Amino acid sequence: GAGVSQSPSNKVTEKGKDVELRCDPISGHTALYWYRQSLGQGLEFLIYFQGNSAPDKSGLPSDRFSAERTGGSVSTLTIQRTQQEDSAVYLCASSSTGMTYNEQFFGPGTRLTVL
Amino acid sequence: GQQVMQIPQYQHVQEGEDFTTYCNSSTTLSNIQWYKQRPGGHPVFLIQLVKSGEVKKQKRLTFQFGEAKKNSSLHITATQTTDVGTYFCAGGMDSSYKLIFGSGTRLLVRP
């Protein structure tokens, strides 16, 4: 079956503009995670969804970041008034349930560049 | 908060040499997973360890989970150029949904 997909693959925007990043998880996976990876760095947890609910938003860097998930499937990460420090690769991952024993399947990521 | 430290940050080896990366957690883990990220790619699951003292092998890769379930290691025997990438450990805790990722070890292999 299809893996996790993300769009766009690359996004270049100007400082101050809003951007939307999309994630299509594996069908049937109830858990969805967003991470941020700066160049050569590790994975920074942003937010976790179980179904359409986000019980943990603790990793969102500021109130300019928000995310939603609809129909227990597609998720959108929105960054308002982008700043240059927002430049990074944004990775989405899904797993069959929200337990840590489940493997996380990652999408290819969206590379965001803020000029 | 919970942290998973991973060392070294970076290692450059000659093809055929061995390689090891280590993870240490500040708290006892219920499980630990290992992921590999090729250059320009995304993390891909390699393996999971659950039991205290567990050792698992995948061809030239050997994974260990410490007796106290607070540390883990990945050892690659006789590295090949195909082993190039960043290796991440990720620790989980019971009743949690979140994996705490280590900072990764980037492996470069000289042919």
mmCIF file of C-alpha atoms in Angstrom, chain A residues 33 35 37 40-43 45 48 55-56 58 91 98-104 106-109 111, chain B residues 9 30-31 33 35 37 41-45 48 50 88 92-94 96-99 101-104:
data_model
loop_
_atom_site.group_PDB
_atom_site.id
_atom_site.type_symbol
_atom_site.label_atom_id
_atom_site.label_comp_id
_atom_site.label_asym_id
_atom_site.label_seq_id
_atom_site.Cartn_x
_atom_site.Cartn_y
_atom_site.Cartn_z
ATOM 1 C CA TYR A 33 3.150 13.057 14.412
ATOM 2 C CA TYR A 35 8.540 16.752 13.550
ATOM 3 C CA GLN A 37 14.502 18.744 11.397
ATOM 4 C CA GLY A 40 22.143 18.213 10.128
ATOM 5 C CA GLN A 41 20.137 18.091 13.332
ATOM 6 C CA GLY A 42 17.883 15.605 15.081
ATOM 7 C CA LEU A 43 14.122 15.341 15.124
ATOM 8 C CA PHE A 45 8.757 16.812 18.122
ATOM 9 C CA TYR A 48 0.809 14.427 18.122
ATOM 10 C CA PRO A 55 -3.544 15.668 23.083
ATOM 11 C CA ASP A 56 0.004 16.949 22.890
ATOM 12 C CA SER A 58 3.756 20.876 23.576
ATOM 13 C CA LEU A 91 8.482 15.534 8.660
ATOM 14 C CA GLY A 98 -0.466 5.871 19.508
ATOM 15 C CA MET A 99 1.613 3.412 21.516
ATOM 16 C CA THR A 100 5.363 3.824 21.447
ATOM 17 C CA TYR A 101 5.707 0.109 20.602
ATOM 18 C CA ASN A 102 4.459 0.846 17.131
ATOM 19 C CA GLU A 103 6.827 1.643 14.322
ATOM 20 C CA GLN A 104 6.540 5.156 12.976
ATOM 21 C CA PHE A 106 7.808 8.773 7.973
ATOM 22 C CA GLY A 107 6.881 10.772 4.923
ATOM 23 C CA PRO A 108 9.506 12.300 2.628
ATOM 24 C CA GLY A 109 9.183 15.675 4.312
ATOM 25 C CA ARG A 111 11.675 21.396 2.890
ATOM 26 C CA GLN B 9 27.513 12.995 16.859
ATOM 27 C CA SER B 30 9.896 0.521 27.960
ATOM 28 C CA ASN B 31 11.268 0.080 24.473
ATOM 29 C CA GLN B 33 13.659 1.800 18.359
ATOM 30 C CA TYR B 35 15.952 4.394 12.598
ATOM 31 C CA GLN B 37 18.089 8.233 7.576
ATOM 32 C CA GLY B 41 15.962 10.879 2.844
ATOM 33 C CA HIS B 42 13.607 10.330 5.715
ATOM 34 C CA PRO B 43 14.008 8.115 8.793
ATOM 35 C CA VAL B 44 13.257 4.461 8.193
ATOM 36 C CA PHE B 45 12.588 1.992 10.985
ATOM 37 C CA GLN B 48 12.779 -2.411 18.138
ATOM 38 C CA VAL B 50 11.823 -4.352 24.373
ATOM 39 C CA PHE B 88 18.746 7.633 15.385
ATOM 40 C CA GLY B 92 9.551 5.012 24.486
ATOM 41 C CA MET B 93 7.900 4.862 27.878
ATOM 42 C CA ASP B 94 4.931 2.806 29.047
ATOM 43 C CA SER B 96 3.061 7.038 26.354
ATOM 44 C CA TYR B 97 2.593 7.828 22.713
ATOM 45 C CA LYS B 98 5.776 9.779 22.235
ATOM 46 C CA LEU B 99 9.153 8.487 21.171
ATOM 47 C CA PHE B 101 14.566 10.704 19.604
ATOM 48 C CA GLY B 102 18.287 10.933 20.162
ATOM 49 C CA SER B 103 20.213 13.564 18.268
ATOM 50 C CA GLY B 104 21.556 10.997 15.816
#
